[in-house]
Short mmCIF file of C-alpha atoms in Angstrom, two decimals:
data_model
loop_
_atom_site.label_atom_id
_atom_site.label_comp_id
_atom_site.label_asym_id
_atom_site.label_seq_id
_atom_site.Cartn_x
_atom_site.Cartn_y
_atom_site.Cartn_z
CA MET A 27 5.35 16.84 -46.97
CA LYS A 28 3.76 13.65 -47.44
CA THR A 29 1.99 11.54 -44.79
CA ASP A 30 4.71 8.72 -44.47
CA ASP A 31 7.63 11.44 -44.57
CA LEU A 32 6.10 13.16 -41.72
CA ILE A 33 5.50 9.89 -39.45
CA GLN A 34 9.09 9.03 -40.03
CA THR A 35 10.18 12.81 -39.15
CA LEU A 36 8.15 12.61 -35.96
CA ALA A 37 9.33 8.93 -35.25
CA ARG A 38 12.99 9.95 -35.52
CA ASP A 39 12.50 13.19 -33.96
CA ALA A 40 10.74 11.87 -30.88
CA TYR A 41 12.19 11.67 -27.31
CA VAL A 42 10.70 9.47 -24.55
CA GLN A 43 12.27 8.96 -21.29
CA ARG A 44 12.39 5.21 -20.48
CA LEU A 45 11.42 4.73 -17.02
CA PRO A 46 13.36 2.29 -14.83
CA HIS A 47 11.92 -1.09 -14.08
CA PRO A 48 8.72 -1.31 -11.96
CA GLY A 49 10.76 -3.48 -9.67
CA TRP A 50 13.39 -0.80 -9.02
CA ARG A 51 10.97 1.92 -8.43
CA ALA A 52 9.12 -0.18 -6.18
CA MET A 53 12.50 -0.56 -3.92
CA ILE A 54 13.64 2.77 -4.14
CA TRP A 55 10.04 3.86 -2.78
CA LEU A 56 10.19 1.35 0.03
CA ALA A 57 13.47 2.32 1.07
CA ILE A 58 12.45 6.02 1.04
CA SER A 59 9.17 5.05 2.99
CA THR A 60 10.62 2.64 5.22
CA ALA A 61 13.08 4.91 6.68
CA TYR A 62 10.61 7.77 6.99
CA VAL A 63 8.31 5.30 8.95
CA ALA A 64 11.12 4.30 11.01
CA GLY A 65 11.98 7.75 11.93
CA PHE A 66 8.35 8.04 12.63
CA VAL A 67 8.52 5.00 14.88
CA ALA A 68 11.45 6.13 16.84
CA VAL A 69 10.01 9.58 17.61
CA MET A 70 6.62 7.80 18.99
CA GLY A 71 8.97 5.56 20.97
CA LEU A 72 8.74 1.30 20.70
CA ARG A 73 5.99 -0.33 22.81
CA PRO A 74 7.54 -1.44 26.21
CA ASP A 75 6.83 -4.98 25.51
CA ILE A 76 8.38 -4.84 22.03
CA ALA A 77 11.02 -7.69 22.91
CA ALA A 78 8.14 -10.14 24.03
CA LYS A 79 5.98 -9.36 20.95
CA LEU A 80 8.83 -9.71 18.81
CA ALA A 81 9.26 -13.29 20.31
CA GLU A 82 5.67 -14.37 19.43
CA PRO A 83 5.19 -16.07 15.94
CA SER A 84 1.89 -14.78 15.31
CA PHE A 85 3.02 -11.10 15.75
CA LEU A 86 5.72 -11.61 13.35
CA VAL A 87 3.31 -13.21 10.58
CA GLU A 88 1.25 -10.34 11.11
CA ILE A 89 3.95 -7.59 10.67
CA GLY A 90 5.64 -9.41 7.71
CA ALA A 91 2.57 -10.05 5.90
CA ALA A 92 1.47 -6.23 6.32
CA TYR A 93 4.90 -5.07 5.17
CA MET A 94 5.04 -7.65 2.43
CA THR A 95 1.53 -6.43 1.27
CA SER A 96 2.87 -2.93 1.20
CA MET A 97 5.83 -3.98 -0.84
CA MET A 98 3.84 -5.94 -3.41
CA ALA A 99 1.12 -3.44 -3.78
CA ALA A 100 3.90 -0.77 -4.69
CA ALA A 101 5.27 -3.04 -7.33
CA ALA A 102 2.17 -3.66 -8.76
CA ALA A 103 1.20 -0.22 -8.70
CA PHE A 104 4.22 0.85 -10.62
CA CYS A 105 3.56 -2.31 -13.09
CA ALA A 106 -0.05 -0.98 -13.76
CA GLY A 107 1.42 2.12 -15.24
CA CYS A 108 3.42 0.37 -17.68
CA PRO A 109 1.71 -0.57 -21.02
CA GLY A 110 2.15 -4.21 -22.06
CA ARG A 111 2.74 -5.52 -18.30
CA PRO A 112 0.72 -8.59 -17.86
CA LEU A 113 -2.80 -8.05 -15.50
CA TRP A 114 -1.86 -11.06 -13.02
CA GLU A 115 0.90 -8.65 -11.48
CA ARG A 116 -1.93 -6.27 -10.36
CA PHE A 117 -2.78 -9.25 -8.07
CA ALA A 118 0.47 -9.72 -6.55
CA PRO A 119 -0.39 -8.23 -3.14
CA LEU A 120 -3.46 -10.53 -2.62
CA PRO A 121 -1.52 -13.59 -1.00
CA PHE A 122 -0.05 -11.34 1.50
CA LEU A 123 -3.04 -9.87 1.96
CA VAL A 124 -5.03 -12.78 2.38
CA LEU A 125 -2.32 -14.27 5.03
CA TRP A 126 -2.40 -10.65 6.72
CA LEU A 127 -6.26 -10.96 6.97
CA ALA A 128 -5.79 -14.69 8.24
CA SER A 129 -3.32 -14.29 10.91
CA LEU A 130 -5.93 -11.53 12.27
CA GLY A 131 -8.79 -13.93 12.01
CA GLU A 132 -6.84 -16.59 13.62
CA GLY A 133 -6.24 -14.33 16.55
CA CYS A 134 -9.69 -13.41 16.68
CA TRP A 135 -10.37 -17.23 17.12
CA ARG A 136 -7.94 -17.58 19.91
CA ASP A 137 -9.39 -14.75 21.93
CA TRP A 138 -12.93 -16.30 21.75
CA VAL A 139 -11.61 -19.62 22.82
CA ARG A 140 -9.59 -17.99 25.80
CA SER A 141 -12.39 -15.47 26.64
CA GLY A 142 -15.60 -16.18 25.16
CA SER A 143 -17.61 -13.13 23.88
CA ASP A 144 -15.61 -10.92 26.17
CA GLY A 145 -12.60 -11.78 23.73
CA LEU A 146 -14.57 -9.92 20.78
CA THR A 147 -15.58 -6.91 22.18
CA LEU A 148 -15.34 -4.15 19.91
CA GLN A 149 -14.66 -0.71 21.41
CA PRO A 150 -14.40 2.56 19.21
CA ASP A 151 -10.47 3.61 18.61
CA LEU A 152 -10.38 6.12 16.18
CA LEU A 153 -6.79 6.57 17.13
CA CYS A 154 -6.06 3.90 15.10
CA PHE A 155 -7.45 5.24 12.02
CA SER A 156 -5.87 8.70 12.57
CA MET A 157 -2.42 7.26 13.14
CA ILE A 158 -2.49 5.29 9.94
CA LEU A 159 -3.52 8.16 8.13
CA ALA A 160 -0.72 10.43 9.72
CA VAL A 161 1.92 7.86 9.20
CA SER A 162 1.04 6.97 5.39
CA ILE A 163 0.91 10.55 4.21
CA VAL A 164 4.64 10.97 3.38
CA PRO A 165 4.61 7.54 1.46
CA THR A 166 1.60 8.30 -0.06
CA LEU A 167 2.96 11.35 -1.48
CA VAL A 168 6.10 9.71 -2.66
CA ILE A 169 4.35 7.08 -4.47
CA PHE A 170 1.97 9.35 -6.21
CA ILE A 171 4.66 11.47 -7.37
CA MET A 172 6.46 8.76 -8.61
CA ILE A 173 3.34 6.74 -10.17
CA ARG A 174 2.40 10.13 -12.50
CA ARG A 175 5.36 9.64 -14.52
CA ALA A 176 4.02 6.53 -15.78
CA ALA A 177 1.21 6.23 -18.39
CA PRO A 178 -2.34 6.23 -16.56
CA ILE A 179 -3.64 3.52 -18.43
CA ALA A 180 -5.23 1.89 -15.32
CA PRO A 181 -5.98 4.91 -12.86
CA VAL A 182 -8.40 3.28 -10.27
CA THR A 183 -6.01 0.16 -9.95
CA THR A 184 -2.93 1.96 -9.76
CA THR A 185 -4.23 4.39 -7.21
CA ALA A 186 -5.89 2.04 -5.28
CA LEU A 187 -2.38 -0.33 -5.05
CA ALA A 188 -0.59 2.85 -4.35
CA THR A 189 -2.68 4.07 -1.24
CA LEU A 190 -2.80 0.09 -0.08
CA ALA A 191 0.82 0.09 -0.15
CA ALA A 192 1.19 3.26 1.95
CA ALA A 193 -1.50 2.42 4.62
CA ALA A 194 -0.17 -1.40 4.66
CA LEU A 195 3.30 0.25 5.91
CA ALA A 196 1.76 2.38 8.10
CA ALA A 197 -0.17 -0.19 9.71
CA ALA A 198 2.92 -2.49 10.22
CA ALA A 199 4.62 0.51 11.94
CA LEU A 200 1.70 0.93 14.22
CA ARG A 201 2.10 -2.30 15.65
CA LEU A 202 5.33 -1.30 16.55
CA PHE A 203 4.37 1.54 19.16
CA HIS A 204 0.96 1.11 19.75
CA GLU A 205 -0.23 -0.97 22.40
CA GLN A 206 -3.53 -2.55 21.10
CA ASP A 207 -3.36 -6.42 20.85
CA ALA A 208 -7.01 -7.29 20.77
CA SER A 209 -7.31 -9.30 17.25
CA ILE A 210 -10.90 -7.67 16.89
CA MET A 211 -9.77 -4.41 17.50
CA ILE A 212 -6.73 -4.73 15.28
CA LEU A 213 -8.87 -6.30 12.20
CA VAL A 214 -11.38 -3.59 12.37
CA TRP A 215 -9.65 -0.37 13.26
CA GLN A 216 -6.28 -1.02 11.57
CA PHE A 217 -7.02 -3.52 8.98
CA GLY A 218 -10.20 -1.64 8.19
CA SER A 219 -8.42 1.49 8.01
CA VAL A 220 -6.17 0.20 5.38
CA ALA A 221 -9.17 -1.17 3.27
CA VAL A 222 -10.96 2.31 3.44
CA LEU A 223 -7.77 4.23 2.49
CA ALA A 224 -7.15 1.87 -0.27
CA GLY A 225 -10.89 2.20 -1.31
CA LEU A 226 -10.52 5.95 -1.21
CA GLY A 227 -7.53 5.89 -3.39
CA ALA A 228 -9.51 4.03 -5.82
CA LEU A 229 -12.30 6.33 -5.63
CA PHE A 230 -10.28 9.22 -6.67
CA GLY A 231 -8.27 7.40 -9.19
CA GLN A 232 -9.80 8.87 -12.45
CA TYR A 233 -9.16 12.45 -10.88
CA LEU A 234 -5.56 11.82 -9.75
CA LEU A 235 -4.41 10.04 -13.01
CA ARG A 236 -5.33 11.71 -16.65
CA TRP A 237 -3.98 11.53 -19.86
CA PRO A 238 -2.72 14.92 -21.10
CA SER A 239 -5.52 14.79 -23.48
CA GLY A 240 -8.27 14.77 -20.53
CA VAL A 241 -9.39 11.42 -21.89
CA ARG A 242 -10.14 8.70 -19.10
CA ARG A 243 -9.45 5.28 -19.71
#
């Protein structure tokens, strides 16, 4: 058989399953993960002052920015596994991540104006990291199962975004049942935990997502 005939035969007989649009996959993941996180929050119980907190614009901005960071990071992770997608999509969660960070920074400023240096007292709170890790386990497993079906063309970026999506969602949920309102504590222990988990996701990206041939890209 001639080479041209072989190529035509392979092209005719090849079967490639087309994945749904990255946006649809992100919405599916978000629906599954939000339902799980809502159940987790229900088991833990809402914080007693939740009604008063939901009346605070700064609290709503913080929660909303964290949730949007999760949603856009998930969409960006799915886009990163699709050949031919524009690179700017991978930065989609950045505006919401900056808004989230800015809301915490503004809270630190208010605490400092109100209480001086006492308002910026930092204490150990390993519970934040452990709770964010616990809440994010299932969303992380789900999104990693989903992204492994795509092409591992950007493993480091994809895993970092996927982990960011799960951790940001967990951090938003944590604010609903964990009574910790000192902005410096939230910035360091909650936002910091999200950053650490996203960094770990990026670190292991090359090992979690591989081409079938074993070639790293």
